[in-house]
PDB file of C-alpha atoms in Angstrom:
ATOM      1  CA  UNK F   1       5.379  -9.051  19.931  1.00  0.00           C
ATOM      2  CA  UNK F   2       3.709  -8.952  16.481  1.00  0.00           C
ATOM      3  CA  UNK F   3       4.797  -5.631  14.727  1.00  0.00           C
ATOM      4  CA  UNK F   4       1.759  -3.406  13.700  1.00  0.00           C
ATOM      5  CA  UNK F   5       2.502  -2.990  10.226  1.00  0.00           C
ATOM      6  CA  UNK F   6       2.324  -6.828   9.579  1.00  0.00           C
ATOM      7  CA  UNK F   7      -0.927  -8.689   8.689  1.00  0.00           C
ATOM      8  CA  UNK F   8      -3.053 -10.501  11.424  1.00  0.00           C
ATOM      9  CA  UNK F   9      -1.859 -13.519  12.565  1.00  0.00           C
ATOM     10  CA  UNK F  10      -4.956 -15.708  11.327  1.00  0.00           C
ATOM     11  CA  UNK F  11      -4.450 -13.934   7.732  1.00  0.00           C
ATOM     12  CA  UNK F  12      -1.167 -15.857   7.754  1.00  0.00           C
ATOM     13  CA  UNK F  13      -3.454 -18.444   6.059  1.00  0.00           C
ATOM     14  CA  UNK F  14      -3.126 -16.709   2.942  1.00  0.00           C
ATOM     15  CA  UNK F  15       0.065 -18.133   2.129  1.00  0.00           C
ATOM     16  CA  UNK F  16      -1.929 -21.569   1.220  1.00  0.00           C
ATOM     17  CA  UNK F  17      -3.745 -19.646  -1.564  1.00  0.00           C
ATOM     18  CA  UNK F  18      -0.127 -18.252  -3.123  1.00  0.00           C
ATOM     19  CA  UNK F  19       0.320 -18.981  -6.397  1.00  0.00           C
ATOM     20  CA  UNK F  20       4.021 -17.936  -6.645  1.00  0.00           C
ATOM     21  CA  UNK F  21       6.610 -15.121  -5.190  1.00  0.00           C
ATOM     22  CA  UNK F  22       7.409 -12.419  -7.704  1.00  0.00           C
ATOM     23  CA  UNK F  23      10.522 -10.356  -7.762  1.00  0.00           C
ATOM     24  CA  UNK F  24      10.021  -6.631  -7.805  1.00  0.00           C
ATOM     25  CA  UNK F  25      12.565  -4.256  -8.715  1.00  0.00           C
ATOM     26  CA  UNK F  26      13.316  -0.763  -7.672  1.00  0.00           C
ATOM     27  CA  UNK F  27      11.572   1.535  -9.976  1.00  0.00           C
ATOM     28  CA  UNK F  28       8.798  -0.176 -11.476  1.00  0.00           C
ATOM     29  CA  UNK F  29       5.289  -1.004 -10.713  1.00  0.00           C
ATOM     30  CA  UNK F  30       3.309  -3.809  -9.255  1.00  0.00           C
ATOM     31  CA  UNK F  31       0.531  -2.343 -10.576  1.00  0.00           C
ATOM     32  CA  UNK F  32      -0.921   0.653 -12.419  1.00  0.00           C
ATOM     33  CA  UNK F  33      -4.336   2.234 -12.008  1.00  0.00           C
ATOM     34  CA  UNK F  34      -7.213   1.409 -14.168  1.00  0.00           C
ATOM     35  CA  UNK F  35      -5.765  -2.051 -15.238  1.00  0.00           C
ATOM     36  CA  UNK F  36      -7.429  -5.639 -14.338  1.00  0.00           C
ATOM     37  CA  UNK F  37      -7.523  -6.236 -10.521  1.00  0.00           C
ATOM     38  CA  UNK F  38      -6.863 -10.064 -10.854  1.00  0.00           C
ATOM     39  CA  UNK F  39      -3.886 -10.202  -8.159  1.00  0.00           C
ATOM     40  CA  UNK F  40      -3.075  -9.096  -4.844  1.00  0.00           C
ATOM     41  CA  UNK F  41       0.413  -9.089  -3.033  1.00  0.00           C
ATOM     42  CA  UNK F  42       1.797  -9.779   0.191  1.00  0.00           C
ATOM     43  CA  UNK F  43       5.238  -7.991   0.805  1.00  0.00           C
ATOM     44  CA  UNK F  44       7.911 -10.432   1.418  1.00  0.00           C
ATOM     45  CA  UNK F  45      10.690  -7.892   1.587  1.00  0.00           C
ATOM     46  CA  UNK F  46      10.957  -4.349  -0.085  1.00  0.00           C
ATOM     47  CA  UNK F  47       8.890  -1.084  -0.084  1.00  0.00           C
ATOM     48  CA  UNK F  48       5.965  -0.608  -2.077  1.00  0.00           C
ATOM     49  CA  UNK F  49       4.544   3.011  -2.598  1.00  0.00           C
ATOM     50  CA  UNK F  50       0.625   3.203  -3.238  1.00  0.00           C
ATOM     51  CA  UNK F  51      -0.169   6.548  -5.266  1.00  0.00           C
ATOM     52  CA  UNK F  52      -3.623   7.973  -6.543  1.00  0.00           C
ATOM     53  CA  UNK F  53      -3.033  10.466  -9.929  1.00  0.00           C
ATOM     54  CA  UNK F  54      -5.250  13.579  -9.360  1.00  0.00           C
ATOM     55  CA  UNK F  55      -6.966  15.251 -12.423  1.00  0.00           C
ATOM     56  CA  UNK F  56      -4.318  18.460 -12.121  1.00  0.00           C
ATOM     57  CA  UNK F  57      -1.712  16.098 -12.688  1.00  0.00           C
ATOM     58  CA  UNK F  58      -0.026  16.056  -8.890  1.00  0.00           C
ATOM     59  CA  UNK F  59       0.535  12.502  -7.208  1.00  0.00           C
ATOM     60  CA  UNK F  60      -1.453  11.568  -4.222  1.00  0.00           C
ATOM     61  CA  UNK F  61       0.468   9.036  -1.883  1.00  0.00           C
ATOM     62  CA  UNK F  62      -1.591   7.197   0.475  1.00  0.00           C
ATOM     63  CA  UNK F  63       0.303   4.512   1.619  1.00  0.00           C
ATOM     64  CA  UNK F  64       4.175   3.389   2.293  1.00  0.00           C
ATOM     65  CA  UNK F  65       3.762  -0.468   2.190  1.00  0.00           C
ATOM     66  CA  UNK F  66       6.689  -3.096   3.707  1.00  0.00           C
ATOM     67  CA  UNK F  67       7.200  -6.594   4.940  1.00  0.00           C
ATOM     68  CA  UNK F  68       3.642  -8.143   5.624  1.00  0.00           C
ATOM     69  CA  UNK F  69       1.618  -5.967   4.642  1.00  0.00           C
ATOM     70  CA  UNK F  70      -1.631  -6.947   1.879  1.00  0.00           C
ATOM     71  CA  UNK F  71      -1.581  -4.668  -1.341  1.00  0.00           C
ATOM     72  CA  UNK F  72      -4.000  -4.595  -4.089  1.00  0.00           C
ATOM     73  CA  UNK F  73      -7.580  -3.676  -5.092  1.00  0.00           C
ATOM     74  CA  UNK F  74      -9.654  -5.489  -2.228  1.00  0.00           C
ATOM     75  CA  UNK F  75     -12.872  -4.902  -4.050  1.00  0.00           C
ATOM     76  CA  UNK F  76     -13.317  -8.403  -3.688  1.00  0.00           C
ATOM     77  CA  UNK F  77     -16.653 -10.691  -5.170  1.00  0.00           C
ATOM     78  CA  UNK F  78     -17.230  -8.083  -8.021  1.00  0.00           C
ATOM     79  CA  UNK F  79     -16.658  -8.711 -11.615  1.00  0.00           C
ATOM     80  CA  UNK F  80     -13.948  -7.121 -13.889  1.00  0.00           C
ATOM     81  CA  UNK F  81     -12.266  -4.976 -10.528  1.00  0.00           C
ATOM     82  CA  UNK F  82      -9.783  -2.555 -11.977  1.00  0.00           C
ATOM     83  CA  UNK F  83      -6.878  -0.931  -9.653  1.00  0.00           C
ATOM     84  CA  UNK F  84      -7.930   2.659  -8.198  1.00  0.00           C
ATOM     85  CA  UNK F  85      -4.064   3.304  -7.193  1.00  0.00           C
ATOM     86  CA  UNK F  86      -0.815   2.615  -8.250  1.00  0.00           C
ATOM     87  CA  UNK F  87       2.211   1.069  -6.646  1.00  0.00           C
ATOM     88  CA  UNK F  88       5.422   1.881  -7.403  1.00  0.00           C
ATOM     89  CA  UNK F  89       8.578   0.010  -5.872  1.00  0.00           C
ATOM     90  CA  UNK F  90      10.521   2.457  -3.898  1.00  0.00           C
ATOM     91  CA  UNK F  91      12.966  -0.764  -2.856  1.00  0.00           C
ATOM     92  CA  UNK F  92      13.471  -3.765  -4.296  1.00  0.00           C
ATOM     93  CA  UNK F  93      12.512  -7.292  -3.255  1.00  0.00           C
ATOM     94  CA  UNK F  94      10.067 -10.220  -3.109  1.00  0.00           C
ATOM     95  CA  UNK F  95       6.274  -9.940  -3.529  1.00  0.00           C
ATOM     96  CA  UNK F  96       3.573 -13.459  -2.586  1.00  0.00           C
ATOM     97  CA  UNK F  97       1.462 -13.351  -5.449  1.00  0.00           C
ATOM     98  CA  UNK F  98      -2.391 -14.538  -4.858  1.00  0.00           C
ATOM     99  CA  UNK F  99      -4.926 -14.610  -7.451  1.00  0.00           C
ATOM    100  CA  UNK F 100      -8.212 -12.900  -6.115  1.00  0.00           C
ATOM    101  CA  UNK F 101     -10.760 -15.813  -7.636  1.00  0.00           C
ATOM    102  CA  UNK F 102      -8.715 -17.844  -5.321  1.00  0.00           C
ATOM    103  CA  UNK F 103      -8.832 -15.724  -2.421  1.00  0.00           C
ATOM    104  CA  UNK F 104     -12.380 -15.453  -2.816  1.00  0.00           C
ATOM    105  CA  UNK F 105     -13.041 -19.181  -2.595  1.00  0.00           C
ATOM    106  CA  UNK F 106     -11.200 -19.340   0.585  1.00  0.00           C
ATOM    107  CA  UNK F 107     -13.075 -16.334   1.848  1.00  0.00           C
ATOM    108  CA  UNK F 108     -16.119 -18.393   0.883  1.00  0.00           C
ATOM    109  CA  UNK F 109     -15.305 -21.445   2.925  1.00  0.00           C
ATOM    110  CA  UNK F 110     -13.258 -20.481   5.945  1.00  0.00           C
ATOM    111  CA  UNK F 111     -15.251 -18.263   8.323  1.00  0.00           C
ATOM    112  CA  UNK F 112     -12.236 -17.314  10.990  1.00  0.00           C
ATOM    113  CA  UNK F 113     -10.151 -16.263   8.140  1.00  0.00           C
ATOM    114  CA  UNK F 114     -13.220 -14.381   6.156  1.00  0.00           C
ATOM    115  CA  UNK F 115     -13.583 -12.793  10.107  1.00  0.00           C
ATOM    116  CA  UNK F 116      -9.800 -11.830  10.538  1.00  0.00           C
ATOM    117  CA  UNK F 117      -9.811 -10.137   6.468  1.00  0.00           C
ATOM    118  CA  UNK F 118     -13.064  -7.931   7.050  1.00  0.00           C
ATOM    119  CA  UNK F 119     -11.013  -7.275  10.488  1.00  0.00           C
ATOM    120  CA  UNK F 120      -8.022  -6.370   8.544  1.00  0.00           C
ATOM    121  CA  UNK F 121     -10.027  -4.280   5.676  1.00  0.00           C
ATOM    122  CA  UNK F 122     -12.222  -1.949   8.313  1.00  0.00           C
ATOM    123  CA  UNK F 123      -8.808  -1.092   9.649  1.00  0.00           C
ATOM    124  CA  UNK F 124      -7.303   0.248   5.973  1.00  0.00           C
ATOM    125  CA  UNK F 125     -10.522   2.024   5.497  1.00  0.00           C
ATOM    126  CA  UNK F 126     -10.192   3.834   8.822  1.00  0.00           C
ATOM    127  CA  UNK F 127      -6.765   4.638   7.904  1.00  0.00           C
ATOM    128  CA  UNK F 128      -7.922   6.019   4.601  1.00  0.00           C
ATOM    129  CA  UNK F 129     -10.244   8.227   6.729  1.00  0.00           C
ATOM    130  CA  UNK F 130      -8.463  10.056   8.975  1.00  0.00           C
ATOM    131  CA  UNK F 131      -5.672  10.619   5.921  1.00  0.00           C
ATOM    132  CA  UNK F 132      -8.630  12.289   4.065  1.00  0.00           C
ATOM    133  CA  UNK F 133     -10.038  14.278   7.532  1.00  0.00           C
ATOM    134  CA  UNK F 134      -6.841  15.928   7.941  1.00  0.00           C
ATOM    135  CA  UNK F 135      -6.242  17.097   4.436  1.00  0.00           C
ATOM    136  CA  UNK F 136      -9.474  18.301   3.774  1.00  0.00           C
ATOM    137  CA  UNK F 137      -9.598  19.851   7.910  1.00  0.00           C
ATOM    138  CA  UNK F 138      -6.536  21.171   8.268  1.00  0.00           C
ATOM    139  CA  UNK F 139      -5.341  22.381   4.972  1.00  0.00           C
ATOM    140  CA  UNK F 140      -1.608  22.322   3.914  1.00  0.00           C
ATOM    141  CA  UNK F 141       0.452  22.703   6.696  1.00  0.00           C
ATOM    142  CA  UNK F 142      -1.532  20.341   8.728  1.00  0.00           C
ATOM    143  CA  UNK F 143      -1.387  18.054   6.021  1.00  0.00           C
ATOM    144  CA  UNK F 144       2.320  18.102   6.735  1.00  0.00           C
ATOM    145  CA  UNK F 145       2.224  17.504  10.204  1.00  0.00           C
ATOM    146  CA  UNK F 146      -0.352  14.961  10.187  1.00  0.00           C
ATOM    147  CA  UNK F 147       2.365  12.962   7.370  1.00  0.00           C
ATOM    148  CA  UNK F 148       5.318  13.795  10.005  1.00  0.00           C
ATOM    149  CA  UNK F 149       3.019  12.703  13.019  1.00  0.00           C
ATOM    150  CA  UNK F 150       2.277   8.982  10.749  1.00  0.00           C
ATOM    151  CA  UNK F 151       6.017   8.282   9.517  1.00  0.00           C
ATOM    152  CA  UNK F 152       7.413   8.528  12.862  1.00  0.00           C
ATOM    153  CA  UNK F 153       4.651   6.194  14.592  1.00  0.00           C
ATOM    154  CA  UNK F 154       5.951   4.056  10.840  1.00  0.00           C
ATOM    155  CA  UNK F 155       9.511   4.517  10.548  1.00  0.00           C
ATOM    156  CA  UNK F 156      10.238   6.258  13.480  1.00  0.00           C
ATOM    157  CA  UNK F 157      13.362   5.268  16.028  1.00  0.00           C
ATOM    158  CA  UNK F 158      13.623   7.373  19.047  1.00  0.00           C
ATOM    159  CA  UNK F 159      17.129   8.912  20.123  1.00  0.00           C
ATOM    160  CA  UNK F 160      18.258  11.237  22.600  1.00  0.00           C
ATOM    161  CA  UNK F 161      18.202  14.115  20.178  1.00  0.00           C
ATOM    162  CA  UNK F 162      14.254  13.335  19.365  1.00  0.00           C
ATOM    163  CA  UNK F 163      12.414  10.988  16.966  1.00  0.00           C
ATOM    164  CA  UNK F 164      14.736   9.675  13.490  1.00  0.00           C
ATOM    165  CA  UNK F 165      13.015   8.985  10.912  1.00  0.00           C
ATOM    166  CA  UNK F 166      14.924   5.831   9.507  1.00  0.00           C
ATOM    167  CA  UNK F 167      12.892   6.175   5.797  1.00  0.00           C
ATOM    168  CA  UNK F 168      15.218   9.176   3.605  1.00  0.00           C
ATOM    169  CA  UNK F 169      12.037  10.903   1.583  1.00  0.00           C
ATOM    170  CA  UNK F 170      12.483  14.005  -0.460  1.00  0.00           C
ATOM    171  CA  UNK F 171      10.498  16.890   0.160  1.00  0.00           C
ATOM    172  CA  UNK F 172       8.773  16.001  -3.331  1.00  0.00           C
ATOM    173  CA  UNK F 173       7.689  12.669  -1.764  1.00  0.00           C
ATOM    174  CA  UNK F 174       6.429  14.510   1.601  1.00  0.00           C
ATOM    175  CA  UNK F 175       4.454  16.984  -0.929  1.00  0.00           C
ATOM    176  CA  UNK F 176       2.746  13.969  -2.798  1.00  0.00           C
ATOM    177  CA  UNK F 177       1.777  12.964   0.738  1.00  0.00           C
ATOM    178  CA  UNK F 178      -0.063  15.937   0.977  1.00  0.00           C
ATOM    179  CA  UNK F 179      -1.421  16.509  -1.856  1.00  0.00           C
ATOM    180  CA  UNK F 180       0.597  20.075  -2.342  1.00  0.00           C
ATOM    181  CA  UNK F 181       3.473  21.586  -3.877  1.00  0.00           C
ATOM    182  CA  UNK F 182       7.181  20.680  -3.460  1.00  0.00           C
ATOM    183  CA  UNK F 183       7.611  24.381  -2.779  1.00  0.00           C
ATOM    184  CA  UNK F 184       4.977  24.841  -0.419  1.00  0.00           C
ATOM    185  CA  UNK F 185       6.573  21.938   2.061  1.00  0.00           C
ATOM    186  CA  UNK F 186      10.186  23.718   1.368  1.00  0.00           C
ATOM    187  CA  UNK F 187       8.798  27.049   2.980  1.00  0.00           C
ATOM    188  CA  UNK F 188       6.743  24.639   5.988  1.00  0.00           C
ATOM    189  CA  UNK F 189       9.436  22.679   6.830  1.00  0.00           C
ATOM    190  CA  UNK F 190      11.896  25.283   6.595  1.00  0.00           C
ATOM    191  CA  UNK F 191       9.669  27.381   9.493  1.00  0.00           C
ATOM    192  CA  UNK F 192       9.747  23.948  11.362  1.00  0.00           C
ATOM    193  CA  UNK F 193      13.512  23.762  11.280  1.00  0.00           C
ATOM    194  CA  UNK F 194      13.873  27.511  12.338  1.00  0.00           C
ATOM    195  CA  UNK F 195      11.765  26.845  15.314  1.00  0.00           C
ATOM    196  CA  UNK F 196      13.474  23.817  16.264  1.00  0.00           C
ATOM    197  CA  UNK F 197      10.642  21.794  15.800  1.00  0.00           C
ATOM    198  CA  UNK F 198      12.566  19.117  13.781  1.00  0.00           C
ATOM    199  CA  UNK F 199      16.132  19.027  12.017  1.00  0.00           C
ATOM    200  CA  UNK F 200      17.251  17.525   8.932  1.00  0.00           C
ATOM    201  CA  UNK F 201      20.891  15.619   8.179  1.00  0.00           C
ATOM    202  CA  UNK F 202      21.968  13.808   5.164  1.00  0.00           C
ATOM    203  CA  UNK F 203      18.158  13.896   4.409  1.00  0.00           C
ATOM    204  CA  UNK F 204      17.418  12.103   7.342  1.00  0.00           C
ATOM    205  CA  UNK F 205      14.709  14.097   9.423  1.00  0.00           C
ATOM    206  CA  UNK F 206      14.729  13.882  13.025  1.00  0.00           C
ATOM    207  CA  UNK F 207      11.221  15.165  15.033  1.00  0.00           C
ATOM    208  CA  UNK F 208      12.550  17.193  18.121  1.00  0.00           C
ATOM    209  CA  UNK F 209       9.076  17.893  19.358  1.00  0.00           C
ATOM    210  CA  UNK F 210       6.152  15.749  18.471  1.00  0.00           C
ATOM    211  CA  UNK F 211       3.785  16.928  20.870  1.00  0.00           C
ATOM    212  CA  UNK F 212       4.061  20.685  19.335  1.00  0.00           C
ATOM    213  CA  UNK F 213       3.051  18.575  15.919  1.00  0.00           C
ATOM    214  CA  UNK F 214       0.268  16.756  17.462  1.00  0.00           C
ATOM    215  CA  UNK F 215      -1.368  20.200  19.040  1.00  0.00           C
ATOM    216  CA  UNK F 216      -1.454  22.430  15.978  1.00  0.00           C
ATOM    217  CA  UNK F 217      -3.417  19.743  14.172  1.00  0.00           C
ATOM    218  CA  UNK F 218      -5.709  19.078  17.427  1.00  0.00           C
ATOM    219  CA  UNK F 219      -4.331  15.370  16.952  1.00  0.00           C
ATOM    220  CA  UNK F 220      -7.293  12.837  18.644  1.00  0.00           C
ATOM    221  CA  UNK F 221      -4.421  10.601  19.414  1.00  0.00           C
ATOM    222  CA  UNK F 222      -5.686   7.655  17.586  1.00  0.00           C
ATOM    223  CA  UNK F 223      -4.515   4.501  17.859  1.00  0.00           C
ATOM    224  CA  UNK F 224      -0.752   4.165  16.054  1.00  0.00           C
ATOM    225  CA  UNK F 225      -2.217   0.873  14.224  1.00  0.00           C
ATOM    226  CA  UNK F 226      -4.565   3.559  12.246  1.00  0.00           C
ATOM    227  CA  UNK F 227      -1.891   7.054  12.481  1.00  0.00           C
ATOM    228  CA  UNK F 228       0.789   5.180  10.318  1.00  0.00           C
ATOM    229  CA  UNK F 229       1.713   5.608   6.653  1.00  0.00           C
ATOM    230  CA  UNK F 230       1.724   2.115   5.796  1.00  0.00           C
TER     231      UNK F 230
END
């Protein structure tokens, strides 16, 4: 069974228009926003973490990127594209390197694959969406939830105690999810804990009750292909 986070099976493809596999150290950046867009990556192995910088100076994280998935500025048949996020490695490993003038020539030429990448794209922008509709709907906390809600469908692994999340992340990293204050997702997650709602253990968070996540944010139980983090 083909896991949801990878790409398509027809964008496989891609790997003809590689140029070469980069290695990509913890700590550093595939690429920073507002430099030249001439590159996009396929993960080989690793974690990639897209952020957006907003004007106050907090950190935006819209995506968790890992094995298979596409990263890069997909603003594709323009001239002089410059990245609108970051990526930062969160673990090392191995990054496909393809040169967008390159992918645009086979995007040209090869109709199922052209098919299969607008495919691929309308499903990032939808995921971009519903990130945006429940910040801006329901404000901080739901922000929260909503993140919880995605990592588990992501990194999730259910036990008999409730749902582990197998990705450690600080409550700094949850915040930058959000949008929000590290101290503001203390106080919500502490309330969580108190209720029961989830637990936490060597910084490993485990969701006890999902469905009392999913009805405070009036979760439309989208599809888990679009309600992931990555």
């Amino acid at each position: 069974m083909q896991s949801l986070n990878e790409v398509p099976l027809k964008l496989t493809e891609l790997s003809n228009a590689v140029s070469h596999v980069r290695k990509i150290e913890k700590g550093s950046f595939l690429f920073q926003e507002g430099s030249a867009a001439n590159e996009l990556y396929m993960i080989k192995s690793g974690i990639v973490q897209l952020t957006k910088i907003i004007p106050d100076g907090r950190e935006l994280t819209l995506r968790m990127c890992s094995k298979g998935d596409l990263v890069g500025e997909l603003d594709l048949f323009t001239p002089a594209p410059v990245y609108l996020l970051s990526a930062r490695v969160i673990e090392s490993g191995e990054v496909a390197v393809i040169m967008k003038d390159v992918l645009e020539e086979k995007l040209s030429v090869n109709l199922p694959l052209s098919l299969e990448f607008m495919k691929w794209m309308s499903r990032q922008y939808r995921k971009t969406q519903t990130k945006f509709r429940d910040l801006v709907l329901h404000g901080k906390k739901g922000a929260l939830y909503s993140t919880l809600i995605r990592i588990t469908n992501s990194y999730g692994m259910k036990t008999s105690d409730g749902i582990l999340i197998e990705l450690q992340l600080t409550n700094q990293d949850l915040a930058n999810f959000c949008g929000t204050s590290r101290e503001v997702v203390n106080r919500l997650l502490s309330d969580l804990r108190k209720n029961g709602i989830i637990s936490v253990n060597k910084g490993s968070i485990t969701v006890h009750d999902l469905n009392f996540l999913k009805t405070e944010i009036d979760c439309e139980d989208c599809p888990i292909d679009i309600c992931k983090i990555d």
